[in-house]
PDB file of C-alpha atoms in Angstrom:
ATOM      1  CA  MET A 160      76.876 -66.182 -36.086  1.00  0.00           C
ATOM      2  CA  PRO A 161      73.785 -63.938 -36.358  1.00  0.00           C
ATOM      3  CA  SER A 162      73.503 -61.303 -33.647  1.00  0.00           C
ATOM      4  CA  TRP A 163      70.173 -62.638 -32.365  1.00  0.00           C
ATOM      5  CA  ILE A 164      71.796 -66.003 -31.645  1.00  0.00           C
ATOM      6  CA  LYS A 165      74.651 -64.290 -29.812  1.00  0.00           C
ATOM      7  CA  LYS A 166      72.191 -62.219 -27.789  1.00  0.00           C
ATOM      8  CA  THR A 167      70.114 -65.306 -27.016  1.00  0.00           C
ATOM      9  CA  LEU A 168      73.163 -67.287 -25.912  1.00  0.00           C
ATOM     10  CA  ILE A 169      74.408 -64.409 -23.784  1.00  0.00           C
ATOM     11  CA  GLY A 170      70.946 -63.965 -22.263  1.00  0.00           C
ATOM     12  CA  LEU A 171      70.566 -67.645 -21.478  1.00  0.00           C
ATOM     13  CA  PHE A 172      74.100 -67.841 -20.149  1.00  0.00           C
ATOM     14  CA  GLY A 173      73.451 -64.805 -17.973  1.00  0.00           C
ATOM     15  CA  ALA A 174      70.172 -66.236 -16.712  1.00  0.00           C
ATOM     16  CA  SER A 175      71.891 -69.552 -15.986  1.00  0.00           C
ATOM     17  CA  ILE A 176      74.629 -67.774 -14.053  1.00  0.00           C
ATOM     18  CA  LEU A 177      72.035 -65.782 -12.130  1.00  0.00           C
ATOM     19  CA  VAL A 178      69.964 -68.836 -11.237  1.00  0.00           C
ATOM     20  CA  GLY A 179      73.086 -70.878 -10.487  1.00  0.00           C
ATOM     21  CA  GLY A 180      74.538 -68.096  -8.364  1.00  0.00           C
ATOM     22  CA  LEU A 181      71.336 -67.671  -6.411  1.00  0.00           C
ATOM     23  CA  THR A 182      71.145 -71.420  -5.964  1.00  0.00           C
ATOM     24  CA  ALA A 183      74.739 -71.695  -4.774  1.00  0.00           C
ATOM     25  CA  CYS A 184      74.514 -68.720  -2.431  1.00  0.00           C
ATOM     26  CA  SER A 185      71.208 -69.700  -0.903  1.00  0.00           C
ATOM     27  CA  GLY A 186      72.230 -73.172   0.204  1.00  0.00           C
ATOM     28  CA  GLY A 187      74.293 -74.319   3.135  1.00  0.00           C
ATOM     29  CA  HIS A 188      77.942 -75.276   2.784  1.00  0.00           C
ATOM     30  CA  HIS A 189      77.164 -78.986   2.479  1.00  0.00           C
ATOM     31  CA  HIS A 190      75.251 -78.458  -0.799  1.00  0.00           C
ATOM     32  CA  ARG A 191      78.049 -76.778  -2.726  1.00  0.00           C
ATOM     33  CA  HIS A 192      79.845 -79.838  -4.037  1.00  0.00           C
ATOM     34  CA  SER A 193      76.982 -82.057  -5.050  1.00  0.00           C
ATOM     35  CA  PRO A 194      74.108 -81.621  -7.472  1.00  0.00           C
ATOM     36  CA  MET A 195      70.804 -80.637  -5.946  1.00  0.00           C
ATOM     37  CA  ASP A 196      68.007 -83.146  -5.834  1.00  0.00           C
ATOM     38  CA  ALA A 197      64.520 -82.243  -7.049  1.00  0.00           C
ATOM     39  CA  GLU A 198      63.291 -81.429  -3.544  1.00  0.00           C
ATOM     40  CA  ARG A 199      66.152 -79.029  -2.840  1.00  0.00           C
ATOM     41  CA  MET A 200      65.783 -77.446  -6.290  1.00  0.00           C
ATOM     42  CA  ALA A 201      62.069 -76.828  -5.629  1.00  0.00           C
ATOM     43  CA  GLU A 202      62.886 -75.299  -2.242  1.00  0.00           C
ATOM     44  CA  VAL A 203      65.477 -72.941  -3.729  1.00  0.00           C
ATOM     45  CA  ARG A 204      63.188 -72.050  -6.618  1.00  0.00           C
ATOM     46  CA  GLY A 205      60.415 -71.168  -4.172  1.00  0.00           C
ATOM     47  CA  LYS A 206      62.732 -68.918  -2.179  1.00  0.00           C
ATOM     48  CA  VAL A 207      64.041 -67.199  -5.306  1.00  0.00           C
ATOM     49  CA  MET A 208      60.534 -66.636  -6.661  1.00  0.00           C
ATOM     50  CA  GLU A 209      59.369 -65.319  -3.287  1.00  0.00           C
ATOM     51  CA  ARG A 210      62.318 -62.931  -3.138  1.00  0.00           C
ATOM     52  CA  ILE A 211      61.796 -61.650  -6.681  1.00  0.00           C
ATOM     53  CA  GLY A 212      58.071 -61.322  -6.040  1.00  0.00           C
ATOM     54  CA  SER A 213      58.629 -59.247  -2.917  1.00  0.00           C
ATOM     55  CA  LYS A 214      61.402 -57.077  -4.413  1.00  0.00           C
ATOM     56  CA  LEU A 215      59.261 -56.230  -7.429  1.00  0.00           C
ATOM     57  CA  ASP A 216      55.944 -56.267  -5.526  1.00  0.00           C
ATOM     58  CA  LEU A 217      54.371 -58.586  -8.106  1.00  0.00           C
ATOM     59  CA  ASN A 218      50.647 -59.192  -8.409  1.00  0.00           C
ATOM     60  CA  GLU A 219      49.242 -62.710  -8.916  1.00  0.00           C
ATOM     61  CA  ALA A 220      49.235 -62.510 -12.732  1.00  0.00           C
ATOM     62  CA  GLN A 221      52.868 -61.370 -12.725  1.00  0.00           C
ATOM     63  CA  LYS A 222      53.800 -64.145 -10.292  1.00  0.00           C
ATOM     64  CA  GLN A 223      52.240 -66.662 -12.694  1.00  0.00           C
ATOM     65  CA  LYS A 224      54.286 -65.265 -15.580  1.00  0.00           C
ATOM     66  CA  LEU A 225      57.406 -65.463 -13.409  1.00  0.00           C
ATOM     67  CA  ALA A 226      56.582 -69.102 -12.604  1.00  0.00           C
ATOM     68  CA  THR A 227      56.207 -69.845 -16.311  1.00  0.00           C
ATOM     69  CA  LEU A 228      59.574 -68.210 -16.968  1.00  0.00           C
ATOM     70  CA  ALA A 229      61.150 -70.269 -14.185  1.00  0.00           C
ATOM     71  CA  ASP A 230      59.646 -73.450 -15.679  1.00  0.00           C
ATOM     72  CA  LYS A 231      61.052 -72.626 -19.124  1.00  0.00           C
ATOM     73  CA  LEU A 232      64.490 -71.746 -17.726  1.00  0.00           C
ATOM     74  CA  GLN A 233      64.574 -74.953 -15.710  1.00  0.00           C
ATOM     75  CA  ALA A 234      63.598 -77.015 -18.776  1.00  0.00           C
ATOM     76  CA  GLN A 235      66.204 -75.187 -20.870  1.00  0.00           C
ATOM     77  CA  ARG A 236      68.870 -75.842 -18.250  1.00  0.00           C
ATOM     78  CA  ALA A 237      67.971 -79.537 -18.137  1.00  0.00           C
ATOM     79  CA  ALA A 238      68.144 -79.747 -21.932  1.00  0.00           C
ATOM     80  CA  PHE A 239      71.458 -77.888 -21.940  1.00  0.00           C
ATOM     81  CA  VAL A 240      72.988 -80.174 -19.318  1.00  0.00           C
ATOM     82  CA  GLY A 241      71.868 -83.113 -21.407  1.00  0.00           C
ATOM     83  CA  GLN A 242      71.536 -86.797 -20.762  1.00  0.00           C
ATOM     84  CA  ALA A 243      74.791 -87.323 -18.886  1.00  0.00           C
ATOM     85  CA  GLY A 244      74.003 -84.829 -16.159  1.00  0.00           C
ATOM     86  CA  ASP A 245      77.670 -84.492 -15.147  1.00  0.00           C
ATOM     87  CA  PRO A 246      79.447 -81.807 -17.179  1.00  0.00           C
ATOM     88  CA  ARG A 247      82.698 -82.366 -15.285  1.00  0.00           C
ATOM     89  CA  ALA A 248      82.745 -86.044 -16.278  1.00  0.00           C
ATOM     90  CA  GLU A 249      81.999 -85.093 -19.890  1.00  0.00           C
ATOM     91  CA  MET A 250      84.948 -82.703 -19.926  1.00  0.00           C
ATOM     92  CA  GLN A 251      87.234 -85.197 -18.231  1.00  0.00           C
ATOM     93  CA  ALA A 252      86.306 -87.794 -20.850  1.00  0.00           C
ATOM     94  CA  LEU A 253      87.606 -85.453 -23.565  1.00  0.00           C
ATOM     95  CA  VAL A 254      91.113 -85.592 -22.129  1.00  0.00           C
ATOM     96  CA  ALA A 255      91.060 -89.148 -20.764  1.00  0.00           C
ATOM     97  CA  GLY A 256      93.054 -90.586 -23.650  1.00  0.00           C
ATOM     98  CA  GLU A 257      96.355 -89.765 -25.286  1.00  0.00           C
ATOM     99  CA  LYS A 258      94.696 -87.249 -27.595  1.00  0.00           C
ATOM    100  CA  PHE A 259      91.960 -84.709 -27.045  1.00  0.00           C
ATOM    101  CA  ASP A 260      88.678 -86.223 -28.289  1.00  0.00           C
ATOM    102  CA  ARG A 261      87.818 -83.565 -30.865  1.00  0.00           C
ATOM    103  CA  ALA A 262      84.898 -85.501 -32.310  1.00  0.00           C
ATOM    104  CA  ARG A 263      83.251 -85.890 -28.902  1.00  0.00           C
ATOM    105  CA  ALA A 264      83.950 -82.237 -28.083  1.00  0.00           C
ATOM    106  CA  GLN A 265      82.267 -81.143 -31.307  1.00  0.00           C
ATOM    107  CA  ALA A 266      79.343 -83.477 -30.601  1.00  0.00           C
ATOM    108  CA  LEU A 267      78.953 -81.892 -27.148  1.00  0.00           C
ATOM    109  CA  ILE A 268      78.982 -78.404 -28.645  1.00  0.00           C
ATOM    110  CA  ASP A 269      76.448 -79.427 -31.276  1.00  0.00           C
ATOM    111  CA  GLU A 270      74.222 -80.958 -28.595  1.00  0.00           C
ATOM    112  CA  LYS A 271      74.364 -77.790 -26.466  1.00  0.00           C
ATOM    113  CA  LEU A 272      73.650 -75.536 -29.458  1.00  0.00           C
ATOM    114  CA  ARG A 273      70.659 -77.691 -30.467  1.00  0.00           C
ATOM    115  CA  ALA A 274      69.310 -77.463 -26.927  1.00  0.00           C
ATOM    116  CA  VAL A 275      69.656 -73.676 -26.944  1.00  0.00           C
ATOM    117  CA  GLN A 276      68.127 -73.313 -30.407  1.00  0.00           C
ATOM    118  CA  THR A 277      65.218 -75.603 -29.576  1.00  0.00           C
ATOM    119  CA  GLY A 278      64.319 -74.070 -26.216  1.00  0.00           C
ATOM    120  CA  SER A 279      65.197 -70.430 -26.826  1.00  0.00           C
ATOM    121  CA  PRO A 280      61.929 -69.325 -28.439  1.00  0.00           C
ATOM    122  CA  GLU A 281      59.918 -70.557 -25.449  1.00  0.00           C
ATOM    123  CA  VAL A 282      62.326 -68.971 -22.961  1.00  0.00           C
ATOM    124  CA  LEU A 283      62.333 -65.678 -24.852  1.00  0.00           C
ATOM    125  CA  THR A 284      58.532 -65.656 -25.056  1.00  0.00           C
ATOM    126  CA  ALA A 285      58.204 -66.358 -21.330  1.00  0.00           C
ATOM    127  CA  MET A 286      60.829 -63.720 -20.527  1.00  0.00           C
ATOM    128  CA  ALA A 287      59.101 -61.143 -22.738  1.00  0.00           C
ATOM    129  CA  ASP A 288      55.663 -61.981 -21.310  1.00  0.00           C
ATOM    130  CA  PHE A 289      56.968 -61.541 -17.762  1.00  0.00           C
ATOM    131  CA  TYR A 290      58.849 -58.304 -18.478  1.00  0.00           C
ATOM    132  CA  ASP A 291      55.998 -56.836 -20.503  1.00  0.00           C
ATOM    133  CA  SER A 292      53.580 -57.540 -17.641  1.00  0.00           C
ATOM    134  CA  LEU A 293      55.616 -55.315 -15.304  1.00  0.00           C
ATOM    135  CA  ASN A 294      54.675 -51.691 -14.774  1.00  0.00           C
ATOM    136  CA  PRO A 295      57.290 -49.011 -15.579  1.00  0.00           C
ATOM    137  CA  GLU A 296      58.504 -48.815 -11.958  1.00  0.00           C
ATOM    138  CA  GLN A 297      58.992 -52.584 -11.791  1.00  0.00           C
ATOM    139  CA  GLN A 298      60.765 -52.575 -15.160  1.00  0.00           C
ATOM    140  CA  GLN A 299      63.136 -49.889 -13.866  1.00  0.00           C
ATOM    141  CA  LYS A 300      63.922 -52.041 -10.813  1.00  0.00           C
ATOM    142  CA  VAL A 301      64.803 -54.919 -13.160  1.00  0.00           C
ATOM    143  CA  ARG A 302      67.044 -52.642 -15.248  1.00  0.00           C
ATOM    144  CA  ASN A 303      68.729 -51.308 -12.092  1.00  0.00           C
ATOM    145  CA  PHE A 304      69.374 -54.823 -10.835  1.00  0.00           C
ATOM    146  CA  MET A 305      70.823 -55.865 -14.179  1.00  0.00           C
ATOM    147  CA  GLN A 306      73.035 -52.774 -14.270  1.00  0.00           C
ATOM    148  CA  ARG A 307      74.370 -53.478 -10.776  1.00  0.00           C
ATOM    149  CA  ARG A 308      75.050 -57.099 -11.723  1.00  0.00           C
ATOM    150  CA  ARG A 309      76.898 -56.061 -14.878  1.00  0.00           C
ATOM    151  CA  GLY A 310      78.961 -53.635 -12.833  1.00  0.00           C
ATOM    152  CA  TRP A 311      79.814 -56.297 -10.281  1.00  0.00           C
ATOM    153  CA  MET A 312      80.833 -58.767 -12.975  1.00  0.00           C
ATOM    154  CA  GLY A 313      82.932 -56.062 -14.629  1.00  0.00           C
ATOM    155  CA  ARG A 314      84.856 -55.305 -11.438  1.00  0.00           C
ATOM    156  CA  HIS A 315      85.534 -58.891 -10.434  1.00  0.00           C
ATOM    157  CA  GLY A 316      85.291 -60.997 -13.530  1.00  0.00           C
TER     158      GLY A 316
END
Protein backbone atom coordinates (compact mmCIF):
# COMPACT_ATOMS: atom_id res chain seq x y z
CA MET A 1 0.00 0.00 0.00
CA PRO A 2 1.51 3.39 -0.92
CA SER A 3 2.66 5.47 2.03
CA TRP A 4 0.29 8.35 1.23
CA ILE A 5 -2.68 6.00 1.54
CA LYS A 6 -1.38 4.72 4.87
CA LYS A 7 -0.87 8.27 6.11
CA THR A 8 -4.33 9.27 4.90
CA LEU A 9 -5.96 6.29 6.59
CA ILE A 10 -4.06 6.91 9.81
CA GLY A 11 -4.97 10.61 9.69
CA LEU A 12 -8.64 9.92 9.07
CA PHE A 13 -8.69 7.21 11.70
CA GLY A 14 -7.04 9.57 14.16
CA ALA A 15 -9.47 12.36 13.34
CA SER A 16 -12.38 9.95 13.71
CA ILE A 17 -11.09 8.82 17.09
CA LEU A 18 -10.63 12.43 18.16
CA VAL A 19 -14.11 13.48 17.07
CA GLY A 20 -15.64 10.29 18.47
CA GLY A 21 -13.78 10.70 21.75
CA LEU A 22 -14.84 14.31 22.10
CA THR A 23 -18.39 13.32 21.26
CA ALA A 24 -18.44 10.48 23.78
CA CYS A 25 -16.83 12.50 26.55
CA SER A 26 -18.98 15.57 26.07
CA GLY A 27 -22.32 13.83 26.41
CA GLY A 28 -24.18 12.62 29.45
CA HIS A 29 -24.18 8.97 30.49
CA HIS A 30 -27.49 8.26 28.77
CA HIS A 31 -26.01 9.01 25.31
CA ARG A 32 -23.18 6.50 25.44
CA HIS A 33 -24.99 3.42 24.21
CA SER A 34 -27.09 4.81 21.41
CA PRO A 35 -26.24 6.66 18.22
CA MET A 36 -26.64 10.41 18.34
CA ASP A 37 -29.45 12.02 16.43
CA ALA A 38 -28.81 14.98 14.13
CA GLU A 39 -29.79 17.52 16.78
CA ARG A 40 -27.41 16.09 19.37
CA MET A 41 -24.63 15.80 16.78
CA ALA A 42 -25.07 19.49 15.87
CA GLU A 43 -24.98 20.45 19.55
CA VAL A 44 -21.77 18.50 20.16
CA ARG A 45 -20.20 19.84 16.98
CA GLY A 46 -20.98 23.40 18.08
CA LYS A 47 -19.38 22.83 21.47
CA VAL A 48 -16.29 21.23 19.93
CA MET A 49 -15.89 24.04 17.40
CA GLU A 50 -16.36 26.65 20.13
CA ARG A 51 -13.74 24.95 22.29
CA ILE A 52 -11.22 24.66 19.45
CA GLY A 53 -11.91 28.25 18.44
CA SER A 54 -11.27 29.54 21.95
CA LYS A 55 -8.19 27.37 22.57
CA LEU A 56 -6.58 28.52 19.34
CA ASP A 57 -8.05 32.05 19.45
CA LEU A 58 -9.33 31.75 15.88
CA ASN A 59 -10.45 34.69 13.78
CA GLU A 60 -13.63 34.52 11.67
CA ALA A 61 -11.85 33.32 8.51
CA GLN A 62 -10.15 30.54 10.47
CA LYS A 63 -13.45 29.57 12.10
CA GLN A 64 -14.98 29.25 8.62
CA LYS A 65 -12.13 26.98 7.52
CA LEU A 66 -12.62 24.91 10.68
CA ALA A 67 -16.34 24.63 9.89
CA THR A 68 -15.52 23.46 6.37
CA LEU A 69 -13.15 20.86 7.81
CA ALA A 70 -15.84 19.70 10.23
CA ASP A 71 -18.32 19.40 7.34
CA LYS A 72 -15.88 17.30 5.31
CA LEU A 73 -15.02 15.07 8.29
CA GLN A 74 -18.70 14.56 9.05
CA ALA A 75 -19.43 13.66 5.41
CA GLN A 76 -16.42 11.32 5.36
CA ARG A 77 -17.59 9.64 8.55
CA ALA A 78 -21.09 9.17 7.13
CA ALA A 79 -19.65 7.67 3.95
CA PHE A 80 -17.36 5.42 5.97
CA VAL A 81 -20.20 4.16 8.17
CA GLY A 82 -22.14 3.42 5.03
CA GLN A 83 -25.74 2.64 4.31
CA ALA A 84 -26.37 0.24 7.18
CA GLY A 85 -25.46 2.72 9.88
CA ASP A 86 -24.88 -0.03 12.47
CA PRO A 87 -21.30 -1.34 12.36
CA ARG A 88 -21.97 -3.74 15.23
CA ALA A 89 -24.81 -5.40 13.30
CA GLU A 90 -22.59 -5.63 10.21
CA MET A 91 -19.89 -7.39 12.21
CA GLN A 92 -22.37 -9.68 13.91
CA ALA A 93 -23.76 -10.66 10.50
CA LEU A 94 -20.29 -11.89 9.50
CA VAL A 95 -20.34 -14.53 12.23
CA ALA A 96 -24.08 -15.26 12.28
CA GLY A 97 -23.76 -18.48 10.30
CA GLU A 98 -21.71 -21.63 10.63
CA LYS A 99 -18.83 -20.08 8.71
CA PHE A 100 -17.33 -16.61 8.73
CA ASP A 101 -18.78 -14.69 5.76
CA ARG A 102 -15.51 -13.88 4.01
CA ALA A 103 -17.18 -12.48 0.91
CA ARG A 104 -19.27 -10.03 2.93
CA ALA A 105 -16.24 -9.09 5.04
CA GLN A 106 -14.24 -8.32 1.90
CA ALA A 107 -17.17 -6.34 0.49
CA LEU A 108 -17.29 -4.29 3.71
CA ILE A 109 -13.56 -3.60 3.51
CA ASP A 110 -13.85 -2.62 -0.14
CA GLU A 111 -16.76 -0.31 0.66
CA LYS A 112 -14.82 1.39 3.48
CA LEU A 113 -11.70 1.79 1.32
CA ARG A 114 -13.76 3.32 -1.51
CA ALA A 115 -15.30 5.77 0.94
CA VAL A 116 -11.87 6.78 2.23
CA GLN A 117 -10.39 7.08 -1.26
CA THR A 118 -13.33 9.10 -2.55
CA GLY A 119 -13.55 11.55 0.35
CA SER A 120 -9.90 11.85 1.33
CA PRO A 121 -8.87 14.55 -1.15
CA GLU A 122 -11.60 16.89 0.10
CA VAL A 123 -10.78 16.17 3.75
CA LEU A 124 -7.06 16.68 3.16
CA THR A 125 -7.69 19.94 1.30
CA ALA A 126 -9.94 21.24 4.08
CA MET A 127 -7.43 20.13 6.73
CA ALA A 128 -4.55 21.80 4.87
CA ASP A 129 -6.55 24.99 4.29
CA PHE A 130 -7.40 25.20 8.00
CA TYR A 131 -3.87 24.44 9.21
CA ASP A 132 -2.26 26.76 6.68
CA SER A 133 -4.55 29.60 7.80
CA LEU A 134 -3.17 29.38 11.35
CA ASN A 135 -0.36 31.64 12.48
CA PRO A 136 2.86 30.02 13.77
CA GLU A 137 1.75 30.24 17.42
CA GLN A 138 -1.57 28.56 16.64
CA GLN A 139 0.19 25.88 14.59
CA GLN A 140 2.49 25.17 17.55
CA LYS A 141 -0.55 24.76 19.82
CA VAL A 142 -1.95 22.20 17.37
CA ARG A 143 1.38 20.33 17.29
CA ASN A 144 1.56 20.38 21.10
CA PHE A 145 -1.96 19.02 21.39
CA MET A 146 -1.20 16.26 18.90
CA GLN A 147 2.00 15.37 20.74
CA ARG A 148 0.17 15.13 24.07
CA ARG A 149 -2.52 12.96 22.47
CA ARG A 150 0.08 10.64 20.95
CA GLY A 151 1.77 10.37 24.33
CA TRP A 152 -1.50 9.56 26.05
CA MET A 153 -2.36 6.90 23.49
CA GLY A 154 1.14 5.45 23.84
CA ARG A 155 0.84 5.10 27.62
CA HIS A 156 -2.63 3.60 27.68
CA GLY A 157 -3.25 2.03 24.33
